[in-house]
CSV table of C-alpha atoms in Angstrom, one decimal:
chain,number,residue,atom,x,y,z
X,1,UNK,CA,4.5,-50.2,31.2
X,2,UNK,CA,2.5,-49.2,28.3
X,3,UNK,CA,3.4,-45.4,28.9
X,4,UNK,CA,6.7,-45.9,29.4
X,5,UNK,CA,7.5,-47.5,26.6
X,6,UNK,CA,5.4,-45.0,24.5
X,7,UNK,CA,7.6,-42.4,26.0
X,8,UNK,CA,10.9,-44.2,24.9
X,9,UNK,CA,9.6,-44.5,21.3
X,10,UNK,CA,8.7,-41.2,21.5
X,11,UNK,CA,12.0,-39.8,22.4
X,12,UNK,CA,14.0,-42.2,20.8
X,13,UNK,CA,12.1,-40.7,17.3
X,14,UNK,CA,12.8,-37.1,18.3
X,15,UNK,CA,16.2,-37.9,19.2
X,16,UNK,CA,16.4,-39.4,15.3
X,17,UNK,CA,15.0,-36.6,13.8
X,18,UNK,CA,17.5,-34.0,16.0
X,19,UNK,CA,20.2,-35.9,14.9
X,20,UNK,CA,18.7,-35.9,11.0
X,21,UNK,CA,18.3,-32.1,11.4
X,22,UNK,CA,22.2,-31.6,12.5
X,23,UNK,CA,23.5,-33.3,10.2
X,24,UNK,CA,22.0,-31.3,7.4
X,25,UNK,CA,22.9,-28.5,9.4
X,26,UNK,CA,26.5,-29.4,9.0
X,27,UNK,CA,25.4,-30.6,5.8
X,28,UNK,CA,25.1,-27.0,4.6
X,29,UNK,CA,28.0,-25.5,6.5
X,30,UNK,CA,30.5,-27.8,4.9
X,31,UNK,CA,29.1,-26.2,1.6
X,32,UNK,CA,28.3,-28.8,-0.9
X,33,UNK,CA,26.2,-26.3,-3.1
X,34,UNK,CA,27.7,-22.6,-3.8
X,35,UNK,CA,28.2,-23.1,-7.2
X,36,UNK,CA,26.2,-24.3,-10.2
X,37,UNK,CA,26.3,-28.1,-11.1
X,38,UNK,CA,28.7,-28.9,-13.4
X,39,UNK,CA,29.7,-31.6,-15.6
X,40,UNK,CA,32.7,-34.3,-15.0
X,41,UNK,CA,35.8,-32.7,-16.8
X,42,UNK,CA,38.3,-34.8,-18.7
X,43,UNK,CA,41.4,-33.5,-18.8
X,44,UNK,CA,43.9,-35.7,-21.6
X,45,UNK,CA,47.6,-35.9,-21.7
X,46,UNK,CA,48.8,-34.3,-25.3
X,47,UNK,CA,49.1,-36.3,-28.3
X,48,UNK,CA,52.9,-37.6,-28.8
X,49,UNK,CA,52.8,-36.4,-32.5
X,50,UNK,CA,51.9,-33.2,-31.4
X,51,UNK,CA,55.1,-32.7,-29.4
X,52,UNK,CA,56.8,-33.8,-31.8
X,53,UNK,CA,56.0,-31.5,-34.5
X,54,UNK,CA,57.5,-28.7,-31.5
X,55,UNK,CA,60.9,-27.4,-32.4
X,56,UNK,CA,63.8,-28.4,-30.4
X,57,UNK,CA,64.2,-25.3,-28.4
X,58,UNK,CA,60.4,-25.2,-27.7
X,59,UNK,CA,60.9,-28.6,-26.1
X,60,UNK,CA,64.2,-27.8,-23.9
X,61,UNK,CA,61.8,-24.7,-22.7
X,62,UNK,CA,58.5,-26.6,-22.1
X,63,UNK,CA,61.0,-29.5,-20.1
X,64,UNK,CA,62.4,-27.1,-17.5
X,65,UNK,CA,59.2,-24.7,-17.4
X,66,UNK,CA,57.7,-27.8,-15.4
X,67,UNK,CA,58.6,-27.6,-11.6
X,68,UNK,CA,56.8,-29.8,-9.7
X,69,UNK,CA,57.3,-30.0,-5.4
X,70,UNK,CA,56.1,-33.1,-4.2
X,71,UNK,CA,54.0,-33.0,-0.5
X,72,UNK,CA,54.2,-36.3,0.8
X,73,UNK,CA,51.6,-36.8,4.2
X,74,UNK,CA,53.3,-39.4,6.4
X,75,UNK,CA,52.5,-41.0,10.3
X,76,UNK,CA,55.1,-42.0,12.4
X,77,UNK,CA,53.3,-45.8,12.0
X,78,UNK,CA,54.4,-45.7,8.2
X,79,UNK,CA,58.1,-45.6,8.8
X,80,UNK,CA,58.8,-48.3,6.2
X,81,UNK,CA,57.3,-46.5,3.5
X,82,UNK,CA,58.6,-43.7,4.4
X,83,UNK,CA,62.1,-44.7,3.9
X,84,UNK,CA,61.1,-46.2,0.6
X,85,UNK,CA,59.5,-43.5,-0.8
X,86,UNK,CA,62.5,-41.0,-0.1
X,87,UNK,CA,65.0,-43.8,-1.6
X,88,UNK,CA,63.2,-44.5,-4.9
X,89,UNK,CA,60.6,-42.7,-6.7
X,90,UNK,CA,60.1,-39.1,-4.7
X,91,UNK,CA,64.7,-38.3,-5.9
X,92,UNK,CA,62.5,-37.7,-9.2
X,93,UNK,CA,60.4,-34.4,-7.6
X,94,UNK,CA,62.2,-30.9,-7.7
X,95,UNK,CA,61.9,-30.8,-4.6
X,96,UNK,CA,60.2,-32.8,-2.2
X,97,UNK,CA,58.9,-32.5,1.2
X,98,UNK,CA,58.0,-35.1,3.9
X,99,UNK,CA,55.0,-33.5,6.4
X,100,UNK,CA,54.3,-35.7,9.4
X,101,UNK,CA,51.8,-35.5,12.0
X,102,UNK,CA,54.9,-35.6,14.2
X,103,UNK,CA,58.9,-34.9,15.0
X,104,UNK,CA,60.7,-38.2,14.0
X,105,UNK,CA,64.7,-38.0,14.5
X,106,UNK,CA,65.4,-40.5,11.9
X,107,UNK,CA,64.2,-38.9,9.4
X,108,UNK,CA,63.9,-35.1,8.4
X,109,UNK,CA,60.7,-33.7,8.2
X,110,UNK,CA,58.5,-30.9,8.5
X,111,UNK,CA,56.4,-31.5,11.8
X,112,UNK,CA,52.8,-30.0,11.6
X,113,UNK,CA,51.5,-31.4,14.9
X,114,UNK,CA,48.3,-32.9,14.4
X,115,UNK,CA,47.3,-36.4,13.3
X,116,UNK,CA,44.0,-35.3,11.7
X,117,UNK,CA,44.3,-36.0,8.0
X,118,UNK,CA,42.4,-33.1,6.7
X,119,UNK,CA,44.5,-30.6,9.2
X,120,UNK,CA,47.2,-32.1,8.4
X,121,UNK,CA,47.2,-31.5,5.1
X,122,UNK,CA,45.6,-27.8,5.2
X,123,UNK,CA,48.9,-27.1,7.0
X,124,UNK,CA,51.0,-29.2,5.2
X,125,UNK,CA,49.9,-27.5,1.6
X,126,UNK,CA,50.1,-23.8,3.5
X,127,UNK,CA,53.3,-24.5,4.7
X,128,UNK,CA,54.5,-25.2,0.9
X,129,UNK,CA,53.1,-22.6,-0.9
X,130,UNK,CA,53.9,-19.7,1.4
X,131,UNK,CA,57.8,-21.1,1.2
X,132,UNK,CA,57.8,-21.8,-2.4
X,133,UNK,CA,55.1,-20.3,-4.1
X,134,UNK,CA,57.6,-18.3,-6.6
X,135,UNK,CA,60.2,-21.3,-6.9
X,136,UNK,CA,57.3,-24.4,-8.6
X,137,UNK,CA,54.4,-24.3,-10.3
X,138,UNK,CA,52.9,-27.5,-9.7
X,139,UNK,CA,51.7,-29.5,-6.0
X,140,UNK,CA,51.9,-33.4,-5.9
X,141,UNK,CA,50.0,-34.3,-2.7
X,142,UNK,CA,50.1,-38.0,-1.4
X,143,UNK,CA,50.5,-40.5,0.8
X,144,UNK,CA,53.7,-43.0,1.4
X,145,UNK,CA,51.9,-45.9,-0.2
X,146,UNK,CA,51.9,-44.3,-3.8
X,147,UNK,CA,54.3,-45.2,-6.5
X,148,UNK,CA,54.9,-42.2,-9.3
X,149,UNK,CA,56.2,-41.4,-12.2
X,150,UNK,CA,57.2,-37.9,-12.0
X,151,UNK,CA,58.7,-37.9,-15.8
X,152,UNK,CA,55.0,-39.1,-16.7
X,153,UNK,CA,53.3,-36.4,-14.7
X,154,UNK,CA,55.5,-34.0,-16.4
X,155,UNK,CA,54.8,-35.2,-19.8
X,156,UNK,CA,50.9,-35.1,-19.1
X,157,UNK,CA,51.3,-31.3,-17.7
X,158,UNK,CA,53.0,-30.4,-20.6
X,159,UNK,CA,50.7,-27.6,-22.4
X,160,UNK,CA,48.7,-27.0,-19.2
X,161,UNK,CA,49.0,-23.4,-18.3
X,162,UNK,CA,49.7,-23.5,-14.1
X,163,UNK,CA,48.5,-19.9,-14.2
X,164,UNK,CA,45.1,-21.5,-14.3
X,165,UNK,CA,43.3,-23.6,-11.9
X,166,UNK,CA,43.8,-27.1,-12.4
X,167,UNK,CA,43.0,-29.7,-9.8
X,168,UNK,CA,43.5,-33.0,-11.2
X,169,UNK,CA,44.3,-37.2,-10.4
X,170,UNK,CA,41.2,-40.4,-10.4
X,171,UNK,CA,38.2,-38.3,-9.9
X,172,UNK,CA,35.5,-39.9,-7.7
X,173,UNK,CA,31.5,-38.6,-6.9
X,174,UNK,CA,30.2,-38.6,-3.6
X,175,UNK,CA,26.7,-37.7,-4.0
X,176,UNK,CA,27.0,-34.1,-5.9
X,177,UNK,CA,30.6,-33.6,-5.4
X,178,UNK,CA,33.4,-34.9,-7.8
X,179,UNK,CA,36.6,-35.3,-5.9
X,180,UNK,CA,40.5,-36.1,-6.3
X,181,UNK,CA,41.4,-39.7,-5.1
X,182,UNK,CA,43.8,-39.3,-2.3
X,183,UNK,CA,44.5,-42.6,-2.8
X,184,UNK,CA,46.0,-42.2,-6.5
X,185,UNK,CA,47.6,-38.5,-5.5
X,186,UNK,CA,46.5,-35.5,-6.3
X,187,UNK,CA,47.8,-32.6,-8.3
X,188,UNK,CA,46.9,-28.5,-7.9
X,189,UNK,CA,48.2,-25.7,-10.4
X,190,UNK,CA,49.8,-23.0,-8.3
X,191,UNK,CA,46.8,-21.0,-9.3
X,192,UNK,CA,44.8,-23.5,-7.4
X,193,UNK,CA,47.2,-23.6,-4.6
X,194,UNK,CA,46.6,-19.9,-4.2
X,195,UNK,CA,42.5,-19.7,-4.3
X,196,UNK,CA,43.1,-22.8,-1.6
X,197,UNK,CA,44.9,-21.1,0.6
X,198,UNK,CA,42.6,-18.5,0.7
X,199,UNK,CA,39.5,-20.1,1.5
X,200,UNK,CA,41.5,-21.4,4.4
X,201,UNK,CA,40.7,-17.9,5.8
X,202,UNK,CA,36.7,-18.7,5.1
X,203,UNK,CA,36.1,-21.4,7.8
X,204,UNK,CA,32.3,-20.4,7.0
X,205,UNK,CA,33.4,-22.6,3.7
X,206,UNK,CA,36.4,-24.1,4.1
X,207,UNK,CA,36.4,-25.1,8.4
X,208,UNK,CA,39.7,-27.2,9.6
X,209,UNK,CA,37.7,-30.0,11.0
X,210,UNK,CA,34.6,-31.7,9.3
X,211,UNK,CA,31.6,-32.6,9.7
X,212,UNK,CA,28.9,-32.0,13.0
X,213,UNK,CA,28.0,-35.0,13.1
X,214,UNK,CA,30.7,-37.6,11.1
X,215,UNK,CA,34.2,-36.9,10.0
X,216,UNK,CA,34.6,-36.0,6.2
X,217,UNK,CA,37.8,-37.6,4.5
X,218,UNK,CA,40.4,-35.0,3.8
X,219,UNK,CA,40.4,-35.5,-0.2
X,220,UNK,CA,36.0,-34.4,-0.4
X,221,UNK,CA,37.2,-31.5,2.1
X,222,UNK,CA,39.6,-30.2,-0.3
X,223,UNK,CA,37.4,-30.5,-3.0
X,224,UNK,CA,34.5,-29.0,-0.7
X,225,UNK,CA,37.1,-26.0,-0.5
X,226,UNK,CA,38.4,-26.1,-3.6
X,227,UNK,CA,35.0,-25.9,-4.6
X,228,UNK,CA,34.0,-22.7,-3.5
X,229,UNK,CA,36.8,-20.6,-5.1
X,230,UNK,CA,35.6,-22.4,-8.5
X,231,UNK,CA,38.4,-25.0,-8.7
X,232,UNK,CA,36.4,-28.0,-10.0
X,233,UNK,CA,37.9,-31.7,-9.8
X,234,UNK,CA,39.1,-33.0,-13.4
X,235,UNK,CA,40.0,-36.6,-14.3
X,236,UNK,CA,43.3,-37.1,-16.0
X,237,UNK,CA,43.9,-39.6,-18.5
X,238,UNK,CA,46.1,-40.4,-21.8
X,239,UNK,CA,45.3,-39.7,-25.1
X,240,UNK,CA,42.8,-42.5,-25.7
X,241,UNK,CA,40.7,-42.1,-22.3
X,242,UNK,CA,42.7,-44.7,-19.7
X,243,UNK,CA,43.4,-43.5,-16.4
X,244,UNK,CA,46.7,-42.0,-15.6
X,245,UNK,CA,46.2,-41.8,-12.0
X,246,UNK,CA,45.4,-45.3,-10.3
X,247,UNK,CA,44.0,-46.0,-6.5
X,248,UNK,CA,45.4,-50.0,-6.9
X,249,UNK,CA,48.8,-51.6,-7.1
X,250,UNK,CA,49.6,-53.0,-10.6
X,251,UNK,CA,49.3,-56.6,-9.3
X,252,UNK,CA,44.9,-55.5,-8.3
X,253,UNK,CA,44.5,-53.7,-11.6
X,254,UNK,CA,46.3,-56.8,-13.9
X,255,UNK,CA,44.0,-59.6,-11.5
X,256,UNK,CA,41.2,-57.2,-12.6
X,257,UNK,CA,41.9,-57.4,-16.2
X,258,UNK,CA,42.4,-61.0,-16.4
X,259,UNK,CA,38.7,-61.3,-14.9
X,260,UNK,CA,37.1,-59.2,-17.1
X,261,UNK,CA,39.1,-60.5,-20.1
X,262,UNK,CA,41.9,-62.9,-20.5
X,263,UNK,CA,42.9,-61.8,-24.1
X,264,UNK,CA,43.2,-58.4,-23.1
X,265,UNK,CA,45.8,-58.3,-20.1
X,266,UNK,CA,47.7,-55.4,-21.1
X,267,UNK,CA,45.0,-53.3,-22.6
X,268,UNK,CA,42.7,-53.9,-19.8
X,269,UNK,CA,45.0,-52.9,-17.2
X,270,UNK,CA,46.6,-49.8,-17.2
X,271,UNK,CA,48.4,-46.6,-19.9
X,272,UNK,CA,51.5,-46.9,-21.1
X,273,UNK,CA,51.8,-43.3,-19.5
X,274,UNK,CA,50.7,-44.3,-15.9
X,275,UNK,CA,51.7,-41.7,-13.5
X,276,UNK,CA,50.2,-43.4,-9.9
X,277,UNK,CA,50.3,-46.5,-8.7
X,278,UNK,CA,49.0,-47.2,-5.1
X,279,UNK,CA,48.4,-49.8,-2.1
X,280,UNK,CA,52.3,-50.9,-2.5
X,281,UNK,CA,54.5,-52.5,0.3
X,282,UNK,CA,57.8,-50.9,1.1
X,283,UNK,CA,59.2,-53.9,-1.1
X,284,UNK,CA,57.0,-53.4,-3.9
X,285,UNK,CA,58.4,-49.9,-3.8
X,286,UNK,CA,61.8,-51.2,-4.9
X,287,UNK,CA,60.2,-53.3,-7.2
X,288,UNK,CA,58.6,-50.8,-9.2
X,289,UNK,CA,61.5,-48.9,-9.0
X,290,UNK,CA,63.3,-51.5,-10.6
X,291,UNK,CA,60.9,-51.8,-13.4
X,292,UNK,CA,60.1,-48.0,-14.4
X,293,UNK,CA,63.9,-46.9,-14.3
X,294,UNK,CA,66.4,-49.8,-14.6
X,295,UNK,CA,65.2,-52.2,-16.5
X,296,UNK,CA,66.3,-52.2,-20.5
X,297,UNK,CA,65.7,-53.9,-23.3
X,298,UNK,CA,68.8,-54.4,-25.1
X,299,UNK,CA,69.0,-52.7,-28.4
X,300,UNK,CA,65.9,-50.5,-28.2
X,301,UNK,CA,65.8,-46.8,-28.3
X,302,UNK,CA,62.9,-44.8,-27.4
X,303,UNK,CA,63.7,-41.8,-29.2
X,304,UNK,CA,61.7,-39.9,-26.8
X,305,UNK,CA,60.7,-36.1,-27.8
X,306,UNK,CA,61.6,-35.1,-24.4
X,307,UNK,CA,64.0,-35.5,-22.2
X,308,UNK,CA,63.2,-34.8,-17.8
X,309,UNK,CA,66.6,-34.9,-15.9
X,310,UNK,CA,65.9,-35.8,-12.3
X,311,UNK,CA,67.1,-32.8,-10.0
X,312,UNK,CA,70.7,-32.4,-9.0
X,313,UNK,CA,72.5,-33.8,-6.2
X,314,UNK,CA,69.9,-37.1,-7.0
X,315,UNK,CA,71.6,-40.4,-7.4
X,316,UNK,CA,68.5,-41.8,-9.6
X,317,UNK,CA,68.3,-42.6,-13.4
């Protein structure tokens, strides 16, 4: 009896330190360390007196230099917020594309045939920028349960140059990696779009499914990817350091502010130039729609410096 059980502990460690072993293995393979550690990058919105000081005709150009496409990841399961996301906030994008892991009649789409998130969205992103790599310059990647403001996105990718490679939305770390929050959105240059697509040809670096051992989430695969061309992830925030992109409905973030400090609701919560919101019902959807694009105030005018018309043929604000 005494051997026996010797023997199980004895295997059982081995067994412990095999599986140890692999997973470093596949540790290494996913490629958490080709390049140099960096720091967390900020990347701000510009100032609103700045714009201002542009002339007129700079501002008409800088407007309709902006062309974003808008990759929406969607499951047959999420039909409800599907069909609120294509009536409300996505009319905004200059063109915007429904990927599902599947063919569903009711609604158009662009089948990729896999439910996997991270494949999906390798082919999903592929798809886009070999169709329409010469027509926009930026990628908005998400799922159905985000909320955005397109006109704020706009406004915040206002003097970035898409010839470089930006990779940007709410940053998170997972051990040495900094990553793009799927859950807020996230947003590539089409300079970014191109050094991704390539590395899709590495899959020494960049392999379509994840890890040996456990599956990696498709937003730290991207940025494992990403990572390896030398695209690093870069939080994006307004001018006085709040987060732009958010991973929680309004309601979670103004409960969160209230906790922390009742006096200071508003500042607590969230920018005046939010661009995500996410975790929303298909109702809330219509909500927010309500309160970013129909709702006035009598008698106020914004004056704003710029002016994004949605795309043609849309019957939004």
């Amino acid at each position: 009896m005494i051997s026996e059980g010797s023997s199980f502990f004895r295997g059982l460690l081995i067994g412990g330190v095999f599986c140890v072993f692999v997973t470093f293995i596949g540790h290494i393979k996913m490629g958490h360390e080709p390049a140099a550690p960096h720091e967390h990058h900020h990347l701000h919105a510009p100032n609103k007196d700045e714009v201002l000081k542009l002339s007129e005709d700079e501002r008409v150009e800088m407007s309709h230099s902006i062309r974003v496409y808008c990759i929406i990841l969607v499951m047959p399961k999420h039909l409800a917020l599907w069909a609120a996301v294509r009536e409300t906030w996505s009319k905004h994008c200059d063109k915007v594309d429904f990927y599902s892991s599947e063919e569903v009649k009711a609604f158009e789409s662009i089948s990729v045939d896999t439910s996997d998130m991270w494949a999906m969205m390798r082919r999903s992103v592929k798809i886009a920028y070999e169709n329409h790599k010469m027509e926009y310059n930026w990628y908005f990647v998400c799922q159905p349960s985000v909320f955005a403001v397109i006109e704020n996105l706009k406004y915040f990718l206002l003097k970035k140059d898409p010839s470089q490679p930006y990779y940007l939305g709410h940053t998170t770390k997972s051990g040495d990696l900094d990553y793009v929050d799927i859950n807020g959105g996230i947003v590539l240059s089409v300079e970014s779009m191109k050094r991704l697509i390539s590395v899709f040809n590495e899959p020494e670096n960049c392999p379509e499914t994840g890890g040996l051992i456990w599956k990696v989430s498709e937003d730290k695969q991207l940025a494992i990817c990403l990572k390896y061309k030398g695209v690093l992830a870069e939080n994006a925030e307004d001018s006085v350091g709040k987060d732009v992109f958010n991973t929680k409905s309004v309601g979670s973030l103004i409960k969160e502010a209230m906790a922390n400090d009742p006096q200071k609701v508003v500042e607590g919560c969230c920018s005046d130039m939010a661009i995500t919101f996410s975790g929303l019902s298909a109702n809330n959807m219509q909500v927010m729609m309500y309160g970013v694009y129909r709702l006035r105030a009598y008698g106020h005018s914004y004056n704003d410096a710029l002016v994004f018309m949605p795309p043609a043929n849309s019957n939004n604000d």
